[in-house]
Amino acid sequence: MRDIVIIGAGPAGLSAAIACREWDLDTLVIDEFPKPGGRLVGQLHQEPDGEWWNGIKETQKLVDKAEAFNTEIKCGVSVHHIEKVDNGFAVHTNQGVIDTENLLVASGAAESPAPLPGWTLPGVMSIGAAQVMTNVHRVRVGNKGIVAGVNVLSAAIARELQLAGVELHSMALPAVNTVTKDAGNPKKVMDGLVRIAHLAPSAFLRFGSKFAKAAWIRNLAVNFYPKGGVKMWGMPIHIRKAIVSINGTTQVESVTVCKVTADGEPVAGSEETIEVDFVCIAGGLYPLAELAAVIDCPFQYVEELGGHVPVHNQQMETPVEGLYVAGNITGIESSKVAGAQGTLAGLSIAKKNEKSNAELDIKIAEAMKQVKTIRETASIQFHPGINAGRKKVEKAYQAYEQANA
Amino acid sequence: MDHTIICRCEEVTLEDINNTAEKYGCSARELKLRTRAGMGYCGGRTCRPAVDAVVQEATGEEPGNNLPLKVQPPVRPTSLATLGGQHQS
Ligand SMILES: Cc1cc2nc3c(=O)[nH]c(=O)nc-3n(C[C@H](O)[C@H](O)[C@H](O)COP(=O)(O)OP(=O)(O)OC[C@H]3O[C@@H](n4cnc5c(N)ncnc54)[C@H](O)[C@@H]3O)c2cc1C
């Protein structure tokens, strides 16, 4: 029986492992991907101070540190079920069952699809898939593409594709349907962009800052959005044009794009065809919490965090005895926040065995502060209401504790 | 748009879901069971948010704190040998 099994070797899981090993816990990290690093390995962007955030290098730093503490990291191990057993958990994997007293689920986030007519054609991929192929596998995703979905993630990744020499025609919205209601609404998209403008690390966020913060100016900006789009790194971004269909017989050959009103309604007769051989769809991210669900951890729906998240407190404990969560499973945020949450979770787990240890208490208090500081200064913020969202979860935890006291 | 596939594994279109919702006036769970949306090989990993959105609109059920469609193990495609305990290590 292990002291702690950590599911997910992303920034959250690796940082937690380092903290657990620093406190000498018998720790095992497992991940289904062939390499450690999670979504961090695909990341490449420029910070406000001009420094580059290179996910491959950041991952190496974490792995080196974990190895310096003799941390066991097993890749290619996929968890399909978790059972609560006496004194702990049985973790069911493709390599057998692992018993552990404590469990940290740091399984990250997944992408929401943006279904459009033709989205099942070969050559259509999620924006995250394009990121992994480009930055992790070094595979050229196509010769000329278009991005359906304008948000902080798709813009950051579009830039990465450009840097890798992959030609993008433009970015536009996905046409509005039941699933893409928000992603296809120019006003909502503009709101999202403007609220991150003050963080301006890059040309993309300066793009947002071209529009003022007052709602009426934002509406003006949507109404009088330049016909040729607003250019970022020479690539037009359209929020008054939507991709209505993806066309081709055996693979992507073109997309049909039309003008849309400020509310996202298509303008009849404005259709044009653009030849492309790949399409990236960007429907946003949601916390990947399936493993917390199979052990009956209570959930809370928090829009600001990206959807349903396992109920947890500020020390990353859930109401299920011995179960902890950290990283994007607790809400969609940048990798730096995920790492800080991981460190905190690791310390909280150590605390379980070291009930009265003043040094550890100080470390936990510092780690909690660190999560907040990093959140405040994060250059990539997925939702402007993140703090409000975090408060809702904390409240849910307290309510749960009271109800079950 | 109606012929757009929502669940790729089971090839369920938006029209299939909407028609089933109209015909049976059923709950989210029943709608999923009748159409098999989200119940294919990937276990809903690709389409879950899309199925949730479509089913929500079709049934008028607002998102609550419980997951709209229950998560069932195994959450990954798993061989019978693994389930039976005969894993290779
Ligand atoms: C496609 C994509 C692109 C992103 N790009 C950026 C970006 O450019 N900048 C940014 O700041 N943030 C980005 N993010 C947000 C990203 O989630 C965080 O930056 C950060 O990586 C979260 O860290 P984490 O440790 O919580 O999860 P992750 O880094 O996602 O790591 C989770 C790990 O858990 C493993 N795992 C999950 N389920 C199982 C299972 N059942 N069994 C075994 N292993 C499992 C996964 O293989 C993965 O390696 C992106 C997210 C996604 C999904």
Coordinates of C-alpha atoms and ligand atoms in Angstrom, one line a residue:
Chain A
M1 CA 0.0 0.0 0.0
R2 CA 1.4 3.4 -1.1
D3 CA 1.2 6.5 0.9
I4 CA 0.1 8.4 -2.1
V5 CA -0.7 7.8 -5.8
I6 CA -0.9 10.8 -8.1
I7 CA -2.9 10.5 -11.3
G8 CA -1.5 12.9 -13.9
A9 CA 2.1 14.0 -14.5
G10 CA 1.2 17.5 -15.6
P11 CA 2.4 20.6 -13.7
A12 CA 0.0 19.9 -10.9
G13 CA 0.8 16.3 -10.4
L14 CA 4.6 16.7 -10.7
S15 CA 4.7 19.7 -8.3
A16 CA 2.6 17.7 -5.8
A17 CA 5.0 14.7 -6.2
I18 CA 8.0 16.9 -5.4
A19 CA 6.3 18.2 -2.2
C20 CA 5.3 14.7 -1.2
R21 CA 8.8 13.4 -1.7
E22 CA 10.3 16.4 0.2
W23 CA 8.2 15.1 3.2
D24 CA 9.3 11.5 2.5
L25 CA 6.0 10.0 1.4
D26 CA 6.0 6.8 -0.6
T27 CA 4.8 8.4 -3.8
L28 CA 3.9 7.0 -7.2
V29 CA 3.0 9.2 -10.2
I30 CA 1.1 7.7 -13.1
D31 CA 0.1 9.1 -16.4
E32 CA -1.4 7.6 -19.6
F33 CA 0.7 9.7 -22.0
P34 CA 4.1 8.2 -23.0
K35 CA 5.9 11.3 -21.5
P36 CA 5.4 13.3 -18.4
G37 CA 4.4 17.0 -18.5
G38 CA 0.7 16.9 -19.4
R39 CA -0.5 19.9 -21.4
L40 CA 2.5 21.8 -20.3
V41 CA 4.8 20.2 -22.9
G42 CA 2.8 21.8 -25.7
Q43 CA 3.0 25.4 -24.4
L44 CA 5.0 28.2 -25.9
H45 CA 4.2 31.8 -25.4
Q46 CA 5.7 35.2 -24.6
E47 CA 5.3 36.7 -21.1
P48 CA 4.6 40.4 -20.4
D49 CA 8.3 40.9 -19.6
G50 CA 9.3 39.5 -23.0
E51 CA 10.5 36.2 -21.6
W52 CA 9.3 33.0 -23.4
W53 CA 7.4 30.4 -21.5
N54 CA 8.7 27.1 -23.0
G55 CA 6.7 24.2 -21.8
I56 CA 9.2 21.6 -22.8
K57 CA 11.9 23.3 -20.7
E58 CA 9.5 23.9 -17.7
T59 CA 8.6 20.2 -17.8
Q60 CA 12.2 19.2 -17.8
K61 CA 12.8 21.4 -14.7
L62 CA 10.0 19.7 -12.9
V63 CA 11.0 16.2 -13.9
D64 CA 14.7 16.9 -12.9
K65 CA 13.5 18.1 -9.5
A66 CA 11.2 15.1 -9.0
E67 CA 14.1 12.7 -10.0
A68 CA 16.4 14.4 -7.6
F69 CA 14.0 13.3 -4.9
N70 CA 13.8 9.7 -6.3
T71 CA 10.2 10.1 -7.4
E72 CA 8.7 7.1 -9.2
I73 CA 7.0 8.3 -12.4
K74 CA 5.3 5.7 -14.6
C75 CA 4.0 6.8 -18.0
G76 CA 1.7 4.8 -20.2
V77 CA -0.4 3.8 -17.3
S78 CA -4.1 4.6 -17.8
V79 CA -6.6 4.6 -15.0
H80 CA -10.1 3.4 -15.9
H81 CA -11.7 3.1 -12.4
I82 CA -11.1 3.9 -8.8
E83 CA -12.7 2.1 -5.8
K84 CA -12.9 3.2 -2.2
V85 CA -11.6 0.4 0.0
D86 CA -10.8 0.0 3.7
N87 CA -8.0 2.6 4.6
G88 CA -7.7 3.9 1.0
F89 CA -8.3 3.4 -2.6
A90 CA -7.8 0.7 -5.3
V91 CA -6.7 2.3 -8.5
H92 CA -7.6 0.2 -11.5
T93 CA -5.2 0.7 -14.5
N94 CA -4.2 -1.0 -17.7
Q95 CA -1.2 -2.3 -15.7
G96 CA -3.1 -3.8 -12.8
V97 CA -4.5 -2.5 -9.6
I98 CA -2.5 -0.2 -7.3
D99 CA -3.5 0.2 -3.6
T100 CA -2.9 3.5 -1.9
E101 CA -3.8 5.2 1.3
N102 CA -4.2 8.7 -0.3
L103 CA -5.0 9.7 -3.8
L104 CA -4.4 12.9 -5.8
V105 CA -6.4 13.3 -9.0
A106 CA -4.6 15.8 -11.2
S107 CA -6.1 14.8 -14.5
G108 CA -6.2 18.3 -16.1
A109 CA -8.7 19.6 -18.6
A110 CA -10.3 18.4 -21.8
E111 CA -11.5 20.3 -24.9
S112 CA -15.1 21.0 -25.7
P113 CA -16.0 20.3 -29.3
A114 CA -17.5 22.8 -31.6
P115 CA -19.6 20.7 -33.9
L116 CA -20.1 22.2 -37.3
P117 CA -21.4 20.6 -40.5
G118 CA -18.4 18.6 -41.9
W119 CA -16.4 18.5 -38.6
T120 CA -16.0 14.7 -38.9
L121 CA -13.9 15.1 -42.1
P122 CA -10.2 14.2 -41.9
G123 CA -8.2 17.4 -41.5
V124 CA -10.5 18.8 -38.8
M125 CA -8.9 18.8 -35.4
S126 CA -9.2 20.5 -32.1
I127 CA -6.9 23.4 -31.5
G128 CA -5.2 21.5 -28.7
A129 CA -4.5 18.6 -31.1
A130 CA -2.8 21.0 -33.4
Q131 CA -0.7 22.3 -30.5
V132 CA 0.4 18.8 -29.5
M133 CA 1.2 17.8 -33.1
T134 CA 3.2 20.9 -33.7
N135 CA 5.1 21.4 -30.4
V136 CA 5.3 17.9 -29.1
H137 CA 5.4 15.5 -32.1
R138 CA 6.7 18.1 -34.5
V139 CA 4.3 17.1 -37.2
R140 CA 3.0 19.6 -39.8
V141 CA -0.8 19.6 -39.4
G142 CA -1.4 20.9 -42.9
N143 CA -0.5 23.5 -45.5
K144 CA -3.1 26.1 -45.0
G145 CA -5.7 26.2 -42.3
I146 CA -8.3 28.3 -40.5
V147 CA -9.3 28.4 -36.8
A148 CA -13.0 28.2 -35.8
G149 CA -13.2 29.8 -32.4
V150 CA -11.6 33.0 -31.0
N151 CA -10.5 32.8 -27.4
V152 CA -7.3 33.2 -25.4
L153 CA -6.3 29.6 -26.0
S154 CA -6.9 29.5 -29.7
A155 CA -5.1 32.8 -30.2
A156 CA -2.1 31.6 -28.2
I157 CA -1.9 28.3 -30.2
A158 CA -2.5 30.1 -33.5
R159 CA 0.6 32.0 -32.8
E160 CA 2.5 28.8 -32.0
L161 CA 1.4 27.4 -35.4
Q162 CA 2.6 30.6 -37.1
L163 CA 6.0 30.4 -35.4
A164 CA 6.3 26.8 -36.6
G165 CA 5.8 28.0 -40.2
V166 CA 2.2 26.7 -40.6
E167 CA 0.1 29.0 -42.7
L168 CA -3.2 30.2 -41.2
H169 CA -5.7 32.0 -43.4
S170 CA -7.5 33.6 -40.4
M171 CA -9.5 33.0 -37.2
A172 CA -13.3 33.3 -37.3
L173 CA -16.2 32.2 -35.1
P174 CA -17.9 28.9 -35.4
A175 CA -21.5 29.4 -36.7
V176 CA -24.0 29.6 -33.9
N177 CA -25.9 26.4 -33.0
T178 CA -27.1 24.8 -29.8
V179 CA -23.5 23.8 -28.8
T180 CA -21.7 26.9 -30.0
K181 CA -24.1 29.5 -28.7
D182 CA -21.5 31.5 -26.8
A183 CA -18.4 30.8 -28.9
G184 CA -20.4 32.0 -32.0
N185 CA -21.7 35.2 -30.4
P186 CA -19.5 38.2 -31.3
K187 CA -20.5 40.2 -28.2
K188 CA -19.7 37.4 -25.8
V189 CA -16.4 36.7 -27.6
M190 CA -15.5 40.5 -27.5
D191 CA -16.3 40.6 -23.7
G192 CA -14.0 37.7 -23.1
L193 CA -11.2 39.3 -25.1
V194 CA -11.4 42.7 -23.6
R195 CA -11.3 41.4 -20.0
I196 CA -8.0 39.9 -20.6
A197 CA -6.5 42.9 -22.4
H198 CA -4.9 44.4 -19.3
L199 CA -2.7 41.3 -19.0
A200 CA -1.3 42.1 -22.4
P201 CA 1.7 39.8 -22.7
S202 CA 1.7 39.6 -26.4
A203 CA 0.3 41.1 -29.6
F204 CA -2.8 39.1 -29.0
L205 CA -3.7 40.7 -25.8
R206 CA -2.8 44.1 -27.1
F207 CA -5.3 43.3 -29.8
G208 CA -7.9 43.2 -27.0
S209 CA -6.7 46.5 -25.5
K210 CA -7.5 48.2 -28.8
F211 CA -11.1 48.2 -27.5
A212 CA -12.1 50.0 -24.3
K213 CA -13.6 48.4 -21.3
A214 CA -17.0 50.2 -21.2
A215 CA -19.8 48.0 -22.4
W216 CA -21.1 50.6 -24.8
I217 CA -17.8 51.0 -26.5
R218 CA -17.5 47.2 -26.7
N219 CA -20.8 47.1 -28.4
L220 CA -19.6 49.8 -30.8
A221 CA -16.5 47.8 -31.5
V222 CA -18.6 44.8 -32.3
N223 CA -21.0 46.8 -34.5
F224 CA -18.2 48.6 -36.4
Y225 CA -15.7 45.7 -36.4
P226 CA -13.4 46.2 -39.4
K227 CA -14.5 44.2 -42.4
G228 CA -11.0 42.9 -43.0
G229 CA -10.8 41.7 -39.4
V230 CA -8.3 43.0 -36.8
K231 CA -4.8 41.7 -37.6
M232 CA -2.7 39.9 -35.1
W233 CA 0.8 39.0 -36.2
G234 CA -0.4 39.7 -39.7
M235 CA -3.3 37.2 -39.4
P236 CA -6.8 38.5 -39.6
I237 CA -9.1 37.8 -36.6
H238 CA -12.8 38.0 -37.5
I239 CA -15.5 38.2 -34.9
R240 CA -18.2 39.2 -37.4
K241 CA -17.6 36.2 -39.7
A242 CA -18.5 32.7 -38.9
I243 CA -17.6 29.3 -40.4
V244 CA -20.9 27.7 -41.4
S245 CA -19.6 24.5 -42.9
I246 CA -16.5 22.5 -43.6
N247 CA -16.4 21.0 -47.1
G248 CA -14.7 18.2 -48.8
T249 CA -15.3 14.6 -50.0
T250 CA -12.5 12.5 -48.4
Q251 CA -10.8 15.3 -46.5
V252 CA -11.1 19.0 -45.8
E253 CA -11.0 21.1 -49.1
S254 CA -12.6 24.3 -48.0
V255 CA -14.8 26.1 -45.5
T256 CA -17.8 28.3 -46.2
V257 CA -17.7 31.5 -44.2
C258 CA -20.4 34.1 -43.9
K259 CA -20.9 37.5 -42.3
V260 CA -22.8 37.6 -39.0
T261 CA -24.7 40.3 -37.2
A262 CA -23.5 41.6 -33.8
D263 CA -25.6 38.8 -32.3
G264 CA -24.1 36.1 -34.4
E265 CA -27.0 35.7 -36.9
P266 CA -25.8 34.8 -40.4
V267 CA -26.2 37.4 -43.1
A268 CA -28.0 35.8 -46.0
G269 CA -26.1 36.0 -49.3
S270 CA -22.7 36.8 -47.7
E271 CA -21.2 33.4 -48.1
E272 CA -17.7 32.9 -49.4
T273 CA -15.6 29.8 -49.9
I274 CA -12.0 29.7 -48.6
E275 CA -9.7 26.9 -49.7
V276 CA -7.9 25.3 -46.7
D277 CA -6.7 21.8 -46.0
F278 CA -7.1 21.8 -42.3
V279 CA -9.5 23.3 -39.7
C280 CA -8.8 23.8 -36.0
I281 CA -11.9 24.0 -33.9
A282 CA -11.7 25.7 -30.5
G283 CA -14.7 25.1 -28.3
G284 CA -13.0 25.9 -25.0
L285 CA -11.8 23.7 -22.1
Y286 CA -13.6 21.9 -19.2
P287 CA -12.2 20.2 -16.1
L288 CA -11.6 16.5 -16.7
A289 CA -13.2 15.1 -13.6
E290 CA -14.4 11.7 -14.6
L291 CA -12.2 9.9 -12.0
A292 CA -13.5 12.0 -9.1
A293 CA -17.0 11.1 -10.4
V294 CA -16.6 7.4 -10.2
I295 CA -15.7 7.5 -6.5
D296 CA -18.8 9.6 -5.8
C297 CA -17.0 12.8 -4.9
P298 CA -19.6 15.6 -4.7
F299 CA -19.6 18.1 -7.5
Q300 CA -20.4 21.8 -8.0
Y301 CA -21.3 23.5 -11.2
V302 CA -19.2 26.7 -11.5
E303 CA -19.3 28.4 -14.9
E304 CA -16.3 30.5 -14.1
L305 CA -14.2 27.4 -13.5
G306 CA -15.3 25.8 -16.8
G307 CA -18.1 23.5 -15.6
H308 CA -18.5 20.8 -13.0
V309 CA -15.6 20.6 -10.5
P310 CA -15.1 18.2 -7.6
V311 CA -16.0 20.0 -4.3
H312 CA -12.7 20.8 -2.5
N313 CA -11.3 23.3 0.1
Q314 CA -8.5 25.7 -0.1
Q315 CA -6.0 23.0 0.9
M316 CA -7.2 20.9 -2.1
E317 CA -8.9 18.3 0.1
T318 CA -12.2 16.8 -1.1
P319 CA -15.0 15.6 1.3
V320 CA -13.9 12.0 0.4
E321 CA -11.4 11.0 3.1
G322 CA -7.9 10.8 1.5
L323 CA -8.9 12.2 -1.9
Y324 CA -7.2 15.4 -3.1
V325 CA -7.5 17.3 -6.3
A326 CA -5.1 19.9 -8.0
G327 CA -4.7 21.6 -11.3
N328 CA -7.2 22.1 -14.0
I329 CA -9.6 19.4 -12.6
T330 CA -10.4 22.1 -10.1
G331 CA -11.0 24.8 -12.7
I332 CA -9.5 26.0 -15.9
E333 CA -6.4 28.2 -15.2
S334 CA -2.9 28.5 -16.5
S335 CA -0.1 26.0 -15.9
K336 CA 1.6 28.2 -13.4
V337 CA -1.5 28.1 -11.2
A338 CA -1.8 24.4 -11.7
G339 CA 1.8 23.9 -10.4
A340 CA 1.2 26.1 -7.3
Q341 CA -2.0 24.1 -6.5
G342 CA 0.0 20.9 -6.9
T343 CA 2.6 22.0 -4.4
L344 CA -0.1 22.9 -2.0
A345 CA -1.9 19.6 -2.4
G346 CA 1.4 17.7 -1.8
L347 CA 1.9 19.6 1.5
S348 CA -1.7 19.0 2.6
I349 CA -1.2 15.3 2.0
A350 CA 2.1 15.3 4.0
K351 CA 0.1 17.1 6.8
K352 CA -2.1 14.1 7.2
N353 CA 0.7 12.1 8.7
E354 CA 2.4 15.0 10.5
K355 CA -0.5 16.4 12.5
S356 CA 1.4 18.9 14.6
N357 CA 4.3 20.1 12.6
A358 CA 4.8 23.9 12.8
E359 CA 7.2 24.0 9.8
L360 CA 4.7 22.3 7.6
D361 CA 1.9 24.6 8.8
I362 CA 3.9 27.6 7.7
K363 CA 4.7 25.9 4.4
I364 CA 1.0 25.2 3.7
A365 CA 0.1 28.8 4.6
E366 CA 2.8 30.1 2.2
A367 CA 1.7 27.7 -0.5
M368 CA -1.9 28.9 -0.2
K369 CA -0.7 32.5 -0.6
Q370 CA 1.4 31.5 -3.5
V371 CA -1.6 30.1 -5.4
K372 CA -3.4 33.4 -5.0
T373 CA -0.4 35.5 -6.0
I374 CA 0.3 33.5 -9.1
R375 CA -3.4 33.6 -10.0
E376 CA -3.4 37.4 -9.8
T377 CA -0.3 37.8 -12.0
A378 CA -1.1 35.1 -14.5
S379 CA -0.6 36.3 -18.1
I380 CA -3.1 33.7 -19.4
Q381 CA -6.4 33.8 -17.7
F382 CA -9.2 31.7 -19.0
H383 CA -12.1 33.3 -17.2
P384 CA -12.3 36.8 -15.7
G385 CA -14.5 35.6 -12.9
I386 CA -12.0 33.1 -11.6
N387 CA -11.9 34.5 -8.0
A388 CA -15.7 34.5 -7.7
G389 CA -15.7 30.9 -9.0
R390 CA -13.1 29.8 -6.4
K391 CA -15.2 31.3 -3.6
K392 CA -18.3 29.3 -4.8
V393 CA -16.4 26.1 -4.5
E394 CA -15.0 26.9 -1.0
K395 CA -18.6 27.7 0.1
A396 CA -19.8 24.4 -1.3
Y397 CA -17.2 22.6 0.7
Q398 CA -18.2 24.3 3.9
A399 CA -21.8 23.6 3.3
Y400 CA -21.0 20.0 2.6
E401 CA -18.9 19.7 5.8
Q402 CA -21.7 21.2 7.9
A403 CA -24.3 19.0 6.4
N404 CA -22.2 15.9 7.2
A405 CA -20.8 17.0 10.6
Chain B
M1 CA -27.0 22.0 -39.3
D2 CA -29.6 19.4 -38.3
H3 CA -27.6 16.7 -40.0
T4 CA -24.4 17.6 -38.1
I5 CA -23.1 14.7 -36.1
I6 CA -22.9 15.4 -32.4
C7 CA -21.7 12.0 -31.1
R8 CA -19.1 10.7 -33.5
C9 CA -18.7 7.2 -32.2
E10 CA -22.4 6.3 -32.4
E11 CA -23.0 8.7 -35.3
V12 CA -25.9 10.5 -33.6
T13 CA -27.0 13.7 -35.3
L14 CA -28.5 16.8 -33.8
E15 CA -31.7 15.9 -35.6
D16 CA -31.8 12.4 -34.0
I17 CA -31.5 13.9 -30.5
N18 CA -34.1 16.6 -31.1
N19 CA -36.6 14.2 -32.8
T20 CA -36.2 11.7 -29.9
A21 CA -36.7 14.5 -27.3
E22 CA -39.8 15.7 -29.1
K23 CA -41.3 12.2 -29.6
Y24 CA -40.8 10.9 -26.0
G25 CA -40.5 14.1 -24.0
C26 CA -37.9 12.3 -21.9
S27 CA -35.3 13.1 -19.4
A28 CA -31.6 13.7 -20.2
R29 CA -30.7 10.1 -19.1
E30 CA -33.5 8.5 -21.2
L31 CA -32.5 10.6 -24.2
K32 CA -29.0 9.4 -23.9
L33 CA -30.1 5.7 -23.6
R34 CA -32.5 6.0 -26.5
T35 CA -30.1 7.7 -29.0
R36 CA -26.8 6.2 -27.5
A37 CA -25.3 9.7 -27.8
G38 CA -22.2 9.7 -25.6
M39 CA -22.2 5.9 -25.1
G40 CA -19.8 4.8 -27.8
Y41 CA -16.2 3.7 -27.7
C42 CA -14.7 7.0 -26.4
G43 CA -17.2 7.0 -23.5
G44 CA -18.3 10.5 -24.3
R45 CA -14.8 12.0 -23.9
T46 CA -15.2 13.9 -27.2
C47 CA -18.8 14.8 -27.2
R48 CA -19.9 15.1 -23.5
P49 CA -20.1 18.9 -23.4
A50 CA -21.9 19.0 -26.7
V51 CA -24.3 16.2 -25.8
D52 CA -25.0 18.0 -22.5
A53 CA -25.8 21.3 -24.3
V54 CA -28.1 19.6 -26.8
V55 CA -29.9 17.5 -24.3
Q56 CA -30.2 20.5 -22.0
E57 CA -31.9 22.5 -24.7
A58 CA -34.1 19.6 -25.8
T59 CA -35.3 18.8 -22.3
G60 CA -35.2 22.2 -20.8
E61 CA -33.2 20.8 -17.8
E62 CA -30.8 23.5 -16.3
P63 CA -27.3 22.4 -15.3
G64 CA -27.4 21.4 -11.6
N65 CA -24.5 20.6 -9.3
N66 CA -24.7 16.9 -10.2
L67 CA -23.1 15.8 -13.4
P68 CA -25.9 15.8 -16.0
L69 CA -25.0 12.3 -17.3
K70 CA -23.5 9.9 -14.8
V71 CA -19.9 8.8 -15.4
Q72 CA -19.6 5.0 -15.4
P73 CA -16.4 3.0 -15.2
P74 CA -14.4 2.0 -17.1
V75 CA -13.7 5.6 -18.2
R76 CA -11.2 4.3 -20.8
P77 CA -11.5 1.6 -23.5
T78 CA -10.4 -1.4 -21.5
S79 CA -9.7 -5.0 -22.6
L80 CA -11.6 -7.9 -21.0
A81 CA -8.2 -9.3 -19.9
T82 CA -7.5 -6.2 -17.9
L83 CA -11.0 -6.2 -16.4
G84 CA -10.5 -9.9 -15.5
G85 CA -7.2 -9.1 -13.8
Q86 CA -4.9 -10.6 -16.5
H87 CA -2.8 -7.5 -17.2
Q88 CA 0.6 -7.7 -18.8
S89 CA 3.2 -5.9 -16.7
Ligands
LIG1 C1 -5.3 21.3 -25.3 C2 -4.9 22.2 -24.2 C3 -4.0 23.2 -24.4 C4 -3.7 24.1 -23.4 N1 -2.8 25.1 -23.7 C5 -2.5 26.0 -22.7 C6 -1.5 27.0 -22.9 O1 -1.1 27.2 -24.0 N2 -1.2 27.8 -21.9 C7 -1.7 27.6 -20.6 O2 -1.3 28.3 -19.7 N3 -2.6 26.6 -20.4 C8 -3.0 25.8 -21.4 N4 -3.9 24.8 -21.1 C9 -4.4 24.7 -19.8 C10 -3.7 23.5 -19.1 O3 -4.7 22.6 -18.7 C11 -2.8 24.0 -17.9 O4 -1.9 24.9 -18.4 C12 -2.1 22.9 -17.2 O5 -1.4 22.0 -18.1 C13 -2.9 22.1 -16.3 O6 -2.1 21.3 -15.5 P1 -2.6 20.0 -14.9 O7 -1.5 19.4 -14.2 O8 -3.8 20.3 -14.1 O9 -3.2 19.1 -16.1 P2 -2.4 18.5 -17.4 O10 -1.2 19.3 -17.7 O11 -3.5 18.4 -18.4 O12 -2.0 17.0 -16.9 C14 -2.9 16.0 -16.6 C15 -2.3 14.7 -16.9 O13 -3.2 13.7 -16.4 C16 -3.2 12.6 -17.3 N5 -4.4 11.8 -17.1 C17 -5.7 12.3 -17.2 N6 -6.6 11.3 -17.0 C18 -5.9 10.2 -16.8 C19 -6.2 8.8 -16.6 N7 -7.5 8.4 -16.5 N8 -5.2 7.9 -16.4 C20 -3.9 8.3 -16.4 N9 -3.5 9.6 -16.7 C21 -4.5 10.5 -16.9 C22 -3.1 13.2 -18.7 O14 -2.5 12.3 -19.6 C23 -2.2 14.4 -18.4 O15 -0.8 14.2 -18.7 C24 -4.2 23.9 -22.1 C25 -5.1 22.9 -21.9 C26 -5.5 22.0 -22.9 C27 -6.4 20.9 -22.6

